[in-house]
């Protein structure tokens, strides 16, 4: 779900990412998302953590010559 949220944020912009848009993308009702995330702020934190993890992997690969 976080990967889908990140992809959606890439499309619409992080500031425009909402629980409603994500629910629509996933084909579920918005309240269903609350079983997985604590709300909009939690979703934003999870997307940011994924982005930081991916950036760290990219930097690590670059440092090791795996660009």
PQR file of N, CA, C, O and H, with PARSE charges and radii, in Angstrom:
ATOM      1  N   UNK A   1       0.811  -1.177   0.000 -0.4000 1.5000
ATOM      2  CA  UNK A   1       0.000   0.000   0.000 -0.0000 2.0000
ATOM      3  C   UNK A   1       0.867   1.259   0.000  0.5500 1.7000
ATOM      4  O   UNK A   1       0.529   2.242  -0.660 -0.5500 1.4000
ATOM      5  N   UNK A   2       1.957   1.238   0.718 -0.4000 1.5000
ATOM      6  CA  UNK A   2       2.835   2.414   0.760 -0.0000 2.0000
ATOM      7  C   UNK A   2       3.461   2.652  -0.609  0.5500 1.7000
ATOM      8  O   UNK A   2       3.607   3.798  -1.034 -0.5500 1.4000
ATOM      9  H   UNK A   2       2.232   0.440   1.254  0.4000 1.0000
ATOM     10  N   UNK A   3       3.831   1.583  -1.299 -0.4000 1.5000
ATOM     11  CA  UNK A   3       4.388   1.735  -2.644 -0.0000 2.0000
ATOM     12  C   UNK A   3       3.351   2.355  -3.579  0.5500 1.7000
ATOM     13  O   UNK A   3       3.690   3.199  -4.408 -0.5500 1.4000
ATOM     14  H   UNK A   3       3.713   0.652  -0.954  0.4000 1.0000
ATOM     15  N   UNK A   4       2.107   1.947  -3.452 -0.4000 1.5000
ATOM     16  CA  UNK A   4       1.040   2.524  -4.274 -0.0000 2.0000
ATOM     17  C   UNK A   4       0.853   3.996  -3.930  0.5500 1.7000
ATOM     18  O   UNK A   4       0.633   4.818  -4.821 -0.5500 1.4000
ATOM     19  H   UNK A   4       1.831   1.261  -2.778  0.4000 1.0000
ATOM     20  N   UNK A   5       0.937   4.334  -2.655 -0.4000 1.5000
ATOM     21  CA  UNK A   5       0.818   5.732  -2.228 -0.0000 2.0000
ATOM     22  C   UNK A   5       1.970   6.555  -2.781  0.5500 1.7000
ATOM     23  O   UNK A   5       1.769   7.689  -3.215 -0.5500 1.4000
ATOM     24  H   UNK A   5       1.116   3.667  -1.931  0.4000 1.0000
ATOM     25  N   UNK A   6       3.172   5.999  -2.768 -0.4000 1.5000
ATOM     26  CA  UNK A   6       4.336   6.710  -3.294 -0.0000 2.0000
ATOM     27  C   UNK A   6       4.194   6.940  -4.795  0.5500 1.7000
ATOM     28  O   UNK A   6       4.505   8.021  -5.294 -0.5500 1.4000
ATOM     29  H   UNK A   6       3.336   5.078  -2.415  0.4000 1.0000
ATOM     30  N   UNK A   7       3.727   5.927  -5.508 -0.4000 1.5000
ATOM     31  CA  UNK A   7       3.526   6.069  -6.954 -0.0000 2.0000
ATOM     32  C   UNK A   7       2.472   7.133  -7.237  0.5500 1.7000
ATOM     33  O   UNK A   7       2.625   7.935  -8.159 -0.5500 1.4000
ATOM     34  H   UNK A   7       3.475   5.049  -5.103  0.4000 1.0000
ATOM     35  N   UNK A   8       1.408   7.139  -6.450 -0.4000 1.5000
ATOM     36  CA  UNK A   8       0.361   8.137  -6.628 -0.0000 2.0000
ATOM     37  C   UNK A   8       0.895   9.535  -6.309  0.5500 1.7000
ATOM     38  O   UNK A   8       0.569  10.497  -7.005 -0.5500 1.4000
ATOM     39  H   UNK A   8       1.284   6.488  -5.701  0.4000 1.0000
ATOM     40  N   UNK A   9       1.703   9.649  -5.276 -0.4000 1.5000
ATOM     41  CA  UNK A   9       2.306  10.945  -4.935 -0.0000 2.0000
ATOM     42  C   UNK A   9       3.195  11.440  -6.064  0.5500 1.7000
ATOM     43  O   UNK A   9       3.249  12.640  -6.334 -0.5500 1.4000
ATOM     44  H   UNK A   9       1.969   8.868  -4.711  0.4000 1.0000
ATOM     45  N   UNK A  10       3.890  10.525  -6.722 -0.4000 1.5000
ATOM     46  CA  UNK A  10       4.709  10.911  -7.875 -0.0000 2.0000
ATOM     47  C   UNK A  10       3.837  11.490  -8.992  0.5500 1.7000
ATOM     48  O   UNK A  10       4.247  12.414  -9.694 -0.5500 1.4000
ATOM     49  H   UNK A  10       3.846   9.550  -6.503  0.4000 1.0000
ATOM     50  N   UNK A  11       2.641  10.939  -9.148 -0.4000 1.5000
ATOM     51  CA  UNK A  11       1.742  11.382 -10.213 -0.0000 2.0000
ATOM     52  C   UNK A  11       1.053  12.709  -9.894  0.5500 1.7000
ATOM     53  O   UNK A  11       0.988  13.600 -10.742 -0.5500 1.4000
ATOM     54  H   UNK A  11       2.308  10.188  -8.578  0.4000 1.0000
ATOM     55  N   UNK A  12       0.541  12.835  -8.671 -0.4000 1.5000
ATOM     56  CA  UNK A  12      -0.281  14.001  -8.332 -0.0000 2.0000
ATOM     57  C   UNK A  12       0.450  15.033  -7.490  0.5500 1.7000
ATOM     58  O   UNK A  12      -0.065  16.129  -7.269 -0.5500 1.4000
ATOM     59  H   UNK A  12       0.594  12.111  -7.983  0.4000 1.0000
ATOM     60  N   UNK A  13       1.634  14.699  -7.022 -0.4000 1.5000
ATOM     61  CA  UNK A  13       2.389  15.566  -6.125 -0.0000 2.0000
ATOM     62  C   UNK A  13       2.119  15.190  -4.684  0.5500 1.7000
ATOM     63  O   UNK A  13       0.981  14.899  -4.315 -0.5500 1.4000
ATOM     64  H   UNK A  13       2.052  13.809  -7.202  0.4000 1.0000
ATOM     65  N   UNK A  14       3.138  15.194  -3.883 -0.4000 1.5000
ATOM     66  CA  UNK A  14       3.013  14.763  -2.491 -0.0000 2.0000
ATOM     67  C   UNK A  14       1.979  15.584  -1.728  0.5500 1.7000
ATOM     68  O   UNK A  14       1.270  15.048  -0.876 -0.5500 1.4000
ATOM     69  H   UNK A  14       4.062  15.430  -4.183  0.4000 1.0000
ATOM     70  N   UNK A  15       1.887  16.868  -2.024 -0.4000 1.5000
ATOM     71  CA  UNK A  15       0.934  17.727  -1.326 -0.0000 2.0000
ATOM     72  C   UNK A  15      -0.514  17.379  -1.662  0.5500 1.7000
ATOM     73  O   UNK A  15      -1.430  17.724  -0.916 -0.5500 1.4000
ATOM     74  H   UNK A  15       2.463  17.303  -2.716  0.4000 1.0000
ATOM     75  N   UNK A  16      -0.713  16.697  -2.785 -0.4000 1.5000
ATOM     76  CA  UNK A  16      -2.065  16.350  -3.219 -0.0000 2.0000
ATOM     77  C   UNK A  16      -2.448  14.914  -2.908  0.5500 1.7000
ATOM     78  O   UNK A  16      -3.556  14.486  -3.235 -0.5500 1.4000
ATOM     79  H   UNK A  16       0.031  16.417  -3.391  0.4000 1.0000
ATOM     80  N   UNK A  17      -1.553  14.166  -2.285 -0.4000 1.5000
ATOM     81  CA  UNK A  17      -1.853  12.786  -1.915 -0.0000 2.0000
ATOM     82  C   UNK A  17      -2.848  12.777  -0.765  0.5500 1.7000
ATOM     83  O   UNK A  17      -2.602  13.379   0.281 -0.5500 1.4000
ATOM     84  H   UNK A  17      -0.654  14.514  -2.020  0.4000 1.0000
ATOM     85  N   UNK A  18      -3.962  12.100  -0.958 -0.4000 1.5000
ATOM     86  CA  UNK A  18      -4.966  12.004   0.101 -0.0000 2.0000
ATOM     87  C   UNK A  18      -5.356  10.548   0.301  0.5500 1.7000
ATOM     88  O   UNK A  18      -5.152   9.700  -0.567 -0.5500 1.4000
ATOM     89  H   UNK A  18      -4.161  11.612  -1.808  0.4000 1.0000
ATOM     90  N   UNK A  19      -5.915  10.292   1.455 -0.4000 1.5000
ATOM     91  CA  UNK A  19      -6.418   8.948   1.745 -0.0000 2.0000
ATOM     92  C   UNK A  19      -7.499   8.576   0.728  0.5500 1.7000
ATOM     93  O   UNK A  19      -7.568   7.429   0.286 -0.5500 1.4000
ATOM     94  H   UNK A  19      -6.081  10.981   2.160  0.4000 1.0000
ATOM     95  N   UNK A  20      -8.336   9.536   0.359 -0.4000 1.5000
ATOM     96  CA  UNK A  20      -9.407   9.282  -0.597 -0.0000 2.0000
ATOM     97  C   UNK A  20      -8.882   8.892  -1.969  0.5500 1.7000
ATOM     98  O   UNK A  20      -9.380   7.950  -2.587 -0.5500 1.4000
ATOM     99  H   UNK A  20      -8.280  10.467   0.717  0.4000 1.0000
ATOM    100  N   UNK A  21      -7.871   9.619  -2.448 -0.4000 1.5000
ATOM    101  CA  UNK A  21      -7.276   9.282  -3.742 -0.0000 2.0000
ATOM    102  C   UNK A  21      -6.627   7.908  -3.712  0.5500 1.7000
ATOM    103  O   UNK A  21      -6.744   7.135  -4.663 -0.5500 1.4000
ATOM    104  H   UNK A  21      -7.466  10.384  -1.946  0.4000 1.0000
ATOM    105  N   UNK A  22      -5.946   7.612  -2.620 -0.4000 1.5000
ATOM    106  CA  UNK A  22      -5.289   6.310  -2.506 -0.0000 2.0000
ATOM    107  C   UNK A  22      -6.323   5.190  -2.469  0.5500 1.7000
ATOM    108  O   UNK A  22      -6.147   4.155  -3.111 -0.5500 1.4000
ATOM    109  H   UNK A  22      -5.851   8.240  -1.848  0.4000 1.0000
ATOM    110  N   UNK A  23      -7.393   5.398  -1.721 -0.4000 1.5000
ATOM    111  CA  UNK A  23      -8.448   4.387  -1.655 -0.0000 2.0000
ATOM    112  C   UNK A  23      -9.033   4.140  -3.040  0.5500 1.7000
ATOM    113  O   UNK A  23      -9.262   2.997  -3.436 -0.5500 1.4000
ATOM    114  H   UNK A  23      -7.536   6.239  -1.199  0.4000 1.0000
ATOM    115  N   UNK A  24      -9.269   5.213  -3.764 -0.4000 1.5000
ATOM    116  CA  UNK A  24      -9.806   5.087  -5.124 -0.0000 2.0000
ATOM    117  C   UNK A  24      -8.844   4.293  -6.005  0.5500 1.7000
ATOM    118  O   UNK A  24      -9.262   3.412  -6.756 -0.5500 1.4000
ATOM    119  H   UNK A  24      -9.083   6.142  -3.443  0.4000 1.0000
ATOM    120  N   UNK A  25      -7.557   4.613  -5.906 -0.4000 1.5000
ATOM    121  CA  UNK A  25      -6.546   3.917  -6.708 -0.0000 2.0000
ATOM    122  C   UNK A  25      -6.518   2.424  -6.381  0.5500 1.7000
ATOM    123  O   UNK A  25      -6.361   1.586  -7.268 -0.5500 1.4000
ATOM    124  H   UNK A  25      -7.218   5.328  -5.296  0.4000 1.0000
ATOM    125  N   UNK A  26      -6.672   2.106  -5.101 -0.4000 1.5000
ATOM    126  CA  UNK A  26      -6.604   0.707  -4.675 -0.0000 2.0000
ATOM    127  C   UNK A  26      -7.934  -0.030  -4.818  0.5500 1.7000
ATOM    128  O   UNK A  26      -8.000  -1.246  -4.636 -0.5500 1.4000
ATOM    129  H   UNK A  26      -6.800   2.787  -4.379  0.4000 1.0000
ATOM    130  N   UNK A  27      -8.980   0.704  -5.140 -0.4000 1.5000
ATOM    131  CA  UNK A  27     -10.282   0.085  -5.315 -0.0000 2.0000
ATOM    132  C   UNK A  27     -10.942  -0.323  -4.010  0.5500 1.7000
ATOM    133  O   UNK A  27     -11.675  -1.310  -3.955 -0.5500 1.4000
ATOM    134  H   UNK A  27      -8.926   1.692  -5.288  0.4000 1.0000
ATOM    135  N   UNK A  28     -10.675   0.444  -2.957 -0.4000 1.5000
ATOM    136  CA  UNK A  28     -11.280   0.176  -1.644 -0.0000 2.0000
ATOM    137  C   UNK A  28     -11.934   1.456  -1.146  0.5500 1.7000
ATOM    138  O   UNK A  28     -11.737   2.534  -1.707 -0.5500 1.4000
ATOM    139  H   UNK A  28     -10.078   1.246  -3.002  0.4000 1.0000
ATOM    140  N   UNK A  29     -12.709   1.318  -0.092 -0.4000 1.5000
ATOM    141  CA  UNK A  29     -13.292   2.500   0.536 -0.0000 2.0000
ATOM    142  C   UNK A  29     -12.268   3.115   1.489  0.5500 1.7000
ATOM    143  O   UNK A  29     -11.462   2.403   2.088 -0.5500 1.4000
ATOM    144  H   UNK A  29     -12.869   0.443   0.365  0.4000 1.0000
ATOM    145  N   UNK A  30     -12.304   4.412   1.621 -0.4000 1.5000
ATOM    146  CA  UNK A  30     -11.335   5.118   2.459 -0.0000 2.0000
ATOM    147  C   UNK A  30     -11.235   4.563   3.871  0.5500 1.7000
ATOM    148  O   UNK A  30     -10.119   4.406   4.367 -0.5500 1.4000
ATOM    149  H   UNK A  30     -12.959   4.990   1.134  0.4000 1.0000
ATOM    150  N   UNK A  31     -12.343   4.254   4.550 -0.4000 1.5000
ATOM    151  CA  UNK A  31     -12.217   3.728   5.913 -0.0000 2.0000
ATOM    152  C   UNK A  31     -11.401   2.429   5.991  0.5500 1.7000
ATOM    153  O   UNK A  31     -10.826   2.119   7.034 -0.5500 1.4000
ATOM    154  H   UNK A  31     -13.250   4.381   4.147  0.4000 1.0000
ATOM    155  N   UNK A  32     -11.353   1.685   4.904 -0.4000 1.5000
ATOM    156  CA  UNK A  32     -10.578   0.440   4.897 -0.0000 2.0000
ATOM    157  C   UNK A  32      -9.088   0.705   5.081  0.5500 1.7000
ATOM    158  O   UNK A  32      -8.365  -0.141   5.608 -0.5500 1.4000
ATOM    159  H   UNK A  32     -11.821   1.937   4.057  0.4000 1.0000
ATOM    160  N   UNK A  33      -8.635   1.864   4.653 -0.4000 1.5000
ATOM    161  CA  UNK A  33      -7.210   2.191   4.776 -0.0000 2.0000
ATOM    162  C   UNK A  33      -6.784   2.342   6.233  0.5500 1.7000
ATOM    163  O   UNK A  33      -5.620   2.127   6.572 -0.5500 1.4000
ATOM    164  H   UNK A  33      -9.222   2.551   4.226  0.4000 1.0000
ATOM    165  N   UNK A  34      -7.725   2.708   7.085 -0.4000 1.5000
ATOM    166  CA  UNK A  34      -7.395   2.939   8.487 -0.0000 2.0000
ATOM    167  C   UNK A  34      -7.049   1.655   9.226  0.5500 1.7000
ATOM    168  O   UNK A  34      -6.600   1.704  10.371 -0.5500 1.4000
ATOM    169  H   UNK A  34      -8.670   2.882   6.809  0.4000 1.0000
ATOM    170  N   UNK A  35      -7.249   0.512   8.590 -0.4000 1.5000
ATOM    171  CA  UNK A  35      -6.790  -0.754   9.166 -0.0000 2.0000
ATOM    172  C   UNK A  35      -5.285  -0.889   9.000  0.5500 1.7000
ATOM    173  O   UNK A  35      -4.643  -1.692   9.677 -0.5500 1.4000
ATOM    174  H   UNK A  35      -7.614   0.472   7.659  0.4000 1.0000
ATOM    175  N   UNK A  36      -4.725  -0.087   8.083 -0.4000 1.5000
ATOM    176  CA  UNK A  36      -3.310  -0.213   7.735 -0.0000 2.0000
ATOM    177  C   UNK A  36      -2.470   1.002   8.117  0.5500 1.7000
ATOM    178  O   UNK A  36      -1.274   0.877   8.377 -0.5500 1.4000
ATOM    179  H   UNK A  36      -5.246   0.565   7.533  0.4000 1.0000
ATOM    180  N   UNK A  37      -3.094   2.172   8.153 -0.4000 1.5000
ATOM    181  CA  UNK A  37      -2.379   3.393   8.527 -0.0000 2.0000
ATOM    182  C   UNK A  37      -3.228   4.194   9.508  0.5500 1.7000
ATOM    183  O   UNK A  37      -4.451   4.058   9.540 -0.5500 1.4000
ATOM    184  H   UNK A  37      -4.066   2.274   7.942  0.4000 1.0000
ATOM    185  N   UNK A  38      -2.586   5.007  10.284 -0.4000 1.5000
ATOM    186  CA  UNK A  38      -3.272   5.773  11.310 -0.0000 2.0000
ATOM    187  C   UNK A  38      -3.934   7.042  10.810  0.5500 1.7000
ATOM    188  O   UNK A  38      -4.589   7.741  11.583 -0.5500 1.4000
ATOM    189  H   UNK A  38      -1.592   5.118  10.258  0.4000 1.0000
ATOM    190  N   UNK A  39      -3.777   7.348   9.555 -0.4000 1.5000
ATOM    191  CA  UNK A  39      -4.364   8.560   8.998 -0.0000 2.0000
ATOM    192  C   UNK A  39      -3.415   9.194   7.995  0.5500 1.7000
ATOM    193  O   UNK A  39      -2.403   8.607   7.614 -0.5500 1.4000
ATOM    194  H   UNK A  39      -3.245   6.780   8.927  0.4000 1.0000
ATOM    195  N   UNK A  40      -3.764  10.410   7.572 -0.4000 1.5000
ATOM    196  CA  UNK A  40      -2.986  11.093   6.541 -0.0000 2.0000
ATOM    197  C   UNK A  40      -1.536  11.329   6.967  0.5500 1.7000
ATOM    198  O   UNK A  40      -0.615  11.106   6.181 -0.5500 1.4000
ATOM    199  H   UNK A  40      -4.586  10.887   7.882  0.4000 1.0000
ATOM    200  N   UNK A  41      -1.332  11.775   8.194 -0.4000 1.5000
ATOM    201  CA  UNK A  41       0.037  12.038   8.655 -0.0000 2.0000
ATOM    202  C   UNK A  41       0.866  10.757   8.679  0.5500 1.7000
ATOM    203  O   UNK A  41       2.036  10.768   8.294 -0.5500 1.4000
ATOM    204  H   UNK A  41      -2.080  11.957   8.832  0.4000 1.0000
ATOM    205  N   UNK A  42       0.274   9.669   9.122 -0.4000 1.5000
ATOM    206  CA  UNK A  42       0.972   8.380   9.146 -0.0000 2.0000
ATOM    207  C   UNK A  42       1.308   7.949   7.728  0.5500 1.7000
ATOM    208  O   UNK A  42       2.417   7.480   7.469 -0.5500 1.4000
ATOM    209  H   UNK A  42      -0.675   9.660   9.435  0.4000 1.0000
ATOM    210  N   UNK A  43       0.370   8.104   6.812 -0.4000 1.5000
ATOM    211  CA  UNK A  43       0.622   7.755   5.411 -0.0000 2.0000
ATOM    212  C   UNK A  43       1.769   8.588   4.854  0.5500 1.7000
ATOM    213  O   UNK A  43       2.662   8.058   4.194 -0.5500 1.4000
ATOM    214  H   UNK A  43      -0.530   8.485   7.022  0.4000 1.0000
ATOM    215  N   UNK A  44       1.744   9.886   5.117 -0.4000 1.5000
ATOM    216  CA  UNK A  44       2.819  10.765   4.638 -0.0000 2.0000
ATOM    217  C   UNK A  44       4.171  10.345   5.207  0.5500 1.7000
ATOM    218  O   UNK A  44       5.171  10.346   4.489 -0.5500 1.4000
ATOM    219  H   UNK A  44       1.018  10.316   5.653  0.4000 1.0000
ATOM    220  N   UNK A  45       4.210   9.985   6.491 -0.4000 1.5000
ATOM    221  CA  UNK A  45       5.465   9.537   7.105 -0.0000 2.0000
ATOM    222  C   UNK A  45       5.959   8.253   6.453  0.5500 1.7000
ATOM    223  O   UNK A  45       7.154   8.101   6.196 -0.5500 1.4000
ATOM    224  H   UNK A  45       3.398   9.985   7.074  0.4000 1.0000
ATOM    225  N   UNK A  46       5.055   7.347   6.193 -0.4000 1.5000
ATOM    226  CA  UNK A  46       5.450   6.068   5.578 -0.0000 2.0000
ATOM    227  C   UNK A  46       5.972   6.271   4.159  0.5500 1.7000
ATOM    228  O   UNK A  46       6.939   5.625   3.755 -0.5500 1.4000
ATOM    229  H   UNK A  46       4.085   7.471   6.402  0.4000 1.0000
ATOM    230  N   UNK A  47       5.341   7.160   3.407 -0.4000 1.5000
ATOM    231  CA  UNK A  47       5.816   7.454   2.052 -0.0000 2.0000
ATOM    232  C   UNK A  47       7.199   8.110   2.130  0.5500 1.7000
ATOM    233  O   UNK A  47       8.088   7.774   1.348 -0.5500 1.4000
ATOM    234  H   UNK A  47       4.555   7.685   3.736  0.4000 1.0000
ATOM    235  N   UNK A  48       7.379   9.031   3.055 -0.4000 1.5000
ATOM    236  CA  UNK A  48       8.678   9.687   3.224 -0.0000 2.0000
ATOM    237  C   UNK A  48       9.746   8.683   3.631  0.5500 1.7000
ATOM    238  O   UNK A  48      10.871   8.743   3.135 -0.5500 1.4000
ATOM    239  H   UNK A  48       6.657   9.304   3.690  0.4000 1.0000
ATOM    240  N   UNK A  49       9.410   7.759   4.530 -0.4000 1.5000
ATOM    241  CA  UNK A  49      10.374   6.741   4.953 -0.0000 2.0000
ATOM    242  C   UNK A  49      10.765   5.839   3.784  0.5500 1.7000
ATOM    243  O   UNK A  49      11.930   5.465   3.648 -0.5500 1.4000
ATOM    244  H   UNK A  49       8.496   7.710   4.933  0.4000 1.0000
ATOM    245  N   UNK A  50       9.794   5.492   2.942 -0.4000 1.5000
ATOM    246  CA  UNK A  50      10.104   4.687   1.758 -0.0000 2.0000
ATOM    247  C   UNK A  50      11.035   5.447   0.827  0.5500 1.7000
ATOM    248  O   UNK A  50      11.996   4.880   0.307 -0.5500 1.4000
ATOM    249  H   UNK A  50       8.848   5.796   3.053  0.4000 1.0000
ATOM    250  N   UNK A  51      10.754   6.734   0.615 -0.4000 1.5000
ATOM    251  CA  UNK A  51      11.602   7.549  -0.259 -0.0000 2.0000
ATOM    252  C   UNK A  51      13.026   7.640   0.289  0.5500 1.7000
ATOM    253  O   UNK A  51      13.991   7.531  -0.467 -0.5500 1.4000
ATOM    254  H   UNK A  51       9.973   7.195   1.037  0.4000 1.0000
ATOM    255  N   UNK A  52      13.157   7.837   1.593 -0.4000 1.5000
ATOM    256  CA  UNK A  52      14.489   7.905   2.195 -0.0000 2.0000
ATOM    257  C   UNK A  52      15.225   6.574   2.079  0.5500 1.7000
ATOM    258  O   UNK A  52      16.430   6.549   1.832 -0.5500 1.4000
ATOM    259  H   UNK A  52      12.373   7.925   2.207  0.4000 1.0000
ATOM    260  N   UNK A  53      14.514   5.485   2.255 -0.4000 1.5000
ATOM    261  CA  UNK A  53      15.124   4.165   2.123 -0.0000 2.0000
ATOM    262  C   UNK A  53      15.615   3.928   0.695  0.5500 1.7000
ATOM    263  O   UNK A  53      16.718   3.428   0.476 -0.5500 1.4000
ATOM    264  H   UNK A  53      13.535   5.505   2.457  0.4000 1.0000
ATOM    265  N   UNK A  54      14.776   4.297  -0.263 -0.4000 1.5000
ATOM    266  CA  UNK A  54      15.169   4.134  -1.673 -0.0000 2.0000
ATOM    267  C   UNK A  54      16.351   5.039  -2.017  0.5500 1.7000
ATOM    268  O   UNK A  54      17.243   4.637  -2.763 -0.5500 1.4000
ATOM    269  H   UNK A  54      13.880   4.703  -0.085  0.4000 1.0000
ATOM    270  N   UNK A  55      16.360   6.252  -1.480 -0.4000 1.5000
ATOM    271  CA  UNK A  55      17.478   7.158  -1.725 -0.0000 2.0000
ATOM    272  C   UNK A  55      18.755   6.605  -1.105  0.5500 1.7000
ATOM    273  O   UNK A  55      19.826   6.673  -1.708 -0.5500 1.4000
ATOM    274  H   UNK A  55      15.635   6.578  -0.874  0.4000 1.0000
ATOM    275  N   UNK A  56      18.638   6.059   0.098 -0.4000 1.5000
ATOM    276  CA  UNK A  56      19.798   5.456   0.756 -0.0000 2.0000
ATOM    277  C   UNK A  56      20.344   4.284  -0.037  0.5500 1.7000
ATOM    278  O   UNK A  56      21.558   4.127  -0.161 -0.5500 1.4000
ATOM    279  H   UNK A  56      17.769   6.003   0.588  0.4000 1.0000
ATOM    280  N   UNK A  57      19.455   3.462  -0.573 -0.4000 1.5000
ATOM    281  CA  UNK A  57      19.895   2.335  -1.406 -0.0000 2.0000
ATOM    282  C   UNK A  57      20.616   2.830  -2.657  0.5500 1.7000
ATOM    283  O   UNK A  57      21.630   2.262  -3.064 -0.5500 1.4000
ATOM    284  H   UNK A  57      18.468   3.590  -0.472  0.4000 1.0000
ATOM    285  N   UNK A  58      20.083   3.895  -3.264 -0.4000 1.5000
ATOM    286  CA  UNK A  58      20.699   4.444  -4.475 -0.0000 2.0000
ATOM    287  C   UNK A  58      22.081   5.020  -4.173  0.5500 1.7000
ATOM    288  O   UNK A  58      23.030   4.802  -4.927 -0.5500 1.4000
ATOM    289  H   UNK A  58      19.260   4.356  -2.933  0.4000 1.0000
ATOM    290  N   UNK A  59      22.186   5.753  -3.072 -0.4000 1.5000
ATOM    291  CA  UNK A  59      23.479   6.334  -2.696 -0.0000 2.0000
ATOM    292  C   UNK A  59      24.465   5.216  -2.354  0.5500 1.7000
ATOM    293  O   UNK A  59      25.625   5.258  -2.765 -0.5500 1.4000
ATOM    294  H   UNK A  59      21.415   5.930  -2.460  0.4000 1.0000
ATOM    295  N   UNK A  60      24.007   4.232  -1.612 -0.4000 1.5000
ATOM    296  CA  UNK A  60      24.883   3.101  -1.277 -0.0000 2.0000
ATOM    297  C   UNK A  60      25.392   2.385  -2.510  0.5500 1.7000
ATOM    298  O   UNK A  60      26.566   2.024  -2.593 -0.5500 1.4000
ATOM    299  H   UNK A  60      23.065   4.197  -1.278  0.4000 1.0000
ATOM    300  N   UNK A  61      24.497   2.181  -3.472 -0.4000 1.5000
ATOM    301  CA  UNK A  61      24.912   1.547  -4.714 -0.0000 2.0000
ATOM    302  C   UNK A  61      25.896   2.395  -5.499  0.5500 1.7000
ATOM    303  O   UNK A  61      26.846   1.881  -6.090 -0.5500 1.4000
ATOM    304  H   UNK A  61      23.543   2.475  -3.405  0.4000 1.0000
ATOM    305  N   UNK A  62      25.658   3.700  -5.499 -0.4000 1.5000
ATOM    306  CA  UNK A  62      26.568   4.600  -6.207 -0.0000 2.0000
ATOM    307  C   UNK A  62      27.950   4.607  -5.570  0.5500 1.7000
ATOM    308  O   UNK A  62      28.962   4.600  -6.270 -0.5500 1.4000
ATOM    309  H   UNK A  62      24.886   4.117  -5.019  0.4000 1.0000
ATOM    310  N   UNK A  63      27.989   4.621  -4.256 -0.4000 1.5000
ATOM    311  CA  UNK A  63      29.266   4.619  -3.533 -0.0000 2.0000
ATOM    312  C   UNK A  63      30.031   3.327  -3.818  0.5500 1.7000
ATOM    313  O   UNK A  63      31.259   3.326  -3.906 -0.5500 1.4000
ATOM    314  H   UNK A  63      27.167   4.628  -3.688  0.4000 1.0000
ATOM    315  N   UNK A  64      29.304   2.252  -3.958 -0.4000 1.5000
ATOM    316  CA  UNK A  64      29.943   0.959  -4.213 -0.0000 2.0000
ATOM    317  C   UNK A  64      30.177   0.720  -5.704  0.5500 1.7000
ATOM    318  O   UNK A  64      30.734  -0.307  -6.089 -0.5500 1.4000
ATOM    319  H   UNK A  64      28.307   2.252  -3.887  0.4000 1.0000
ATOM    320  N   UNK A  65      29.759   1.650  -6.527 -0.4000 1.5000
ATOM    321  CA  UNK A  65      29.987   1.530  -7.970 -0.0000 2.0000
ATOM    322  C   UNK A  65      28.924   0.743  -8.702  0.5500 1.7000
ATOM    323  O   UNK A  65      29.189   0.230  -9.790 -0.5500 1.4000
ATOM    324  H   UNK A  65      29.306   2.485  -6.214  0.4000 1.0000
ATOM    325  N   UNK A  66      27.725   0.629  -8.143 -0.4000 1.5000
ATOM    326  CA  UNK A  66      26.644  -0.129  -8.792 -0.0000 2.0000
ATOM    327  C   UNK A  66      25.627   0.776  -9.470  0.5500 1.7000
ATOM    328  O   UNK A  66      24.448   0.431  -9.547 -0.5500 1.4000
ATOM    329  H   UNK A  66      27.510   1.045  -7.260  0.4000 1.0000
ATOM    330  N   UNK A  67      26.055   1.898  -9.949 -0.4000 1.5000
ATOM    331  CA  UNK A  67      25.116   2.862 -10.542 -0.0000 2.0000
ATOM    332  C   UNK A  67      24.443   2.281 -11.697  0.5500 1.7000
ATOM    333  O   UNK A  67      23.617   2.941 -12.326 -0.5500 1.4000
ATOM    334  H   UNK A  67      27.012   2.178  -9.887  0.4000 1.0000
TER
END
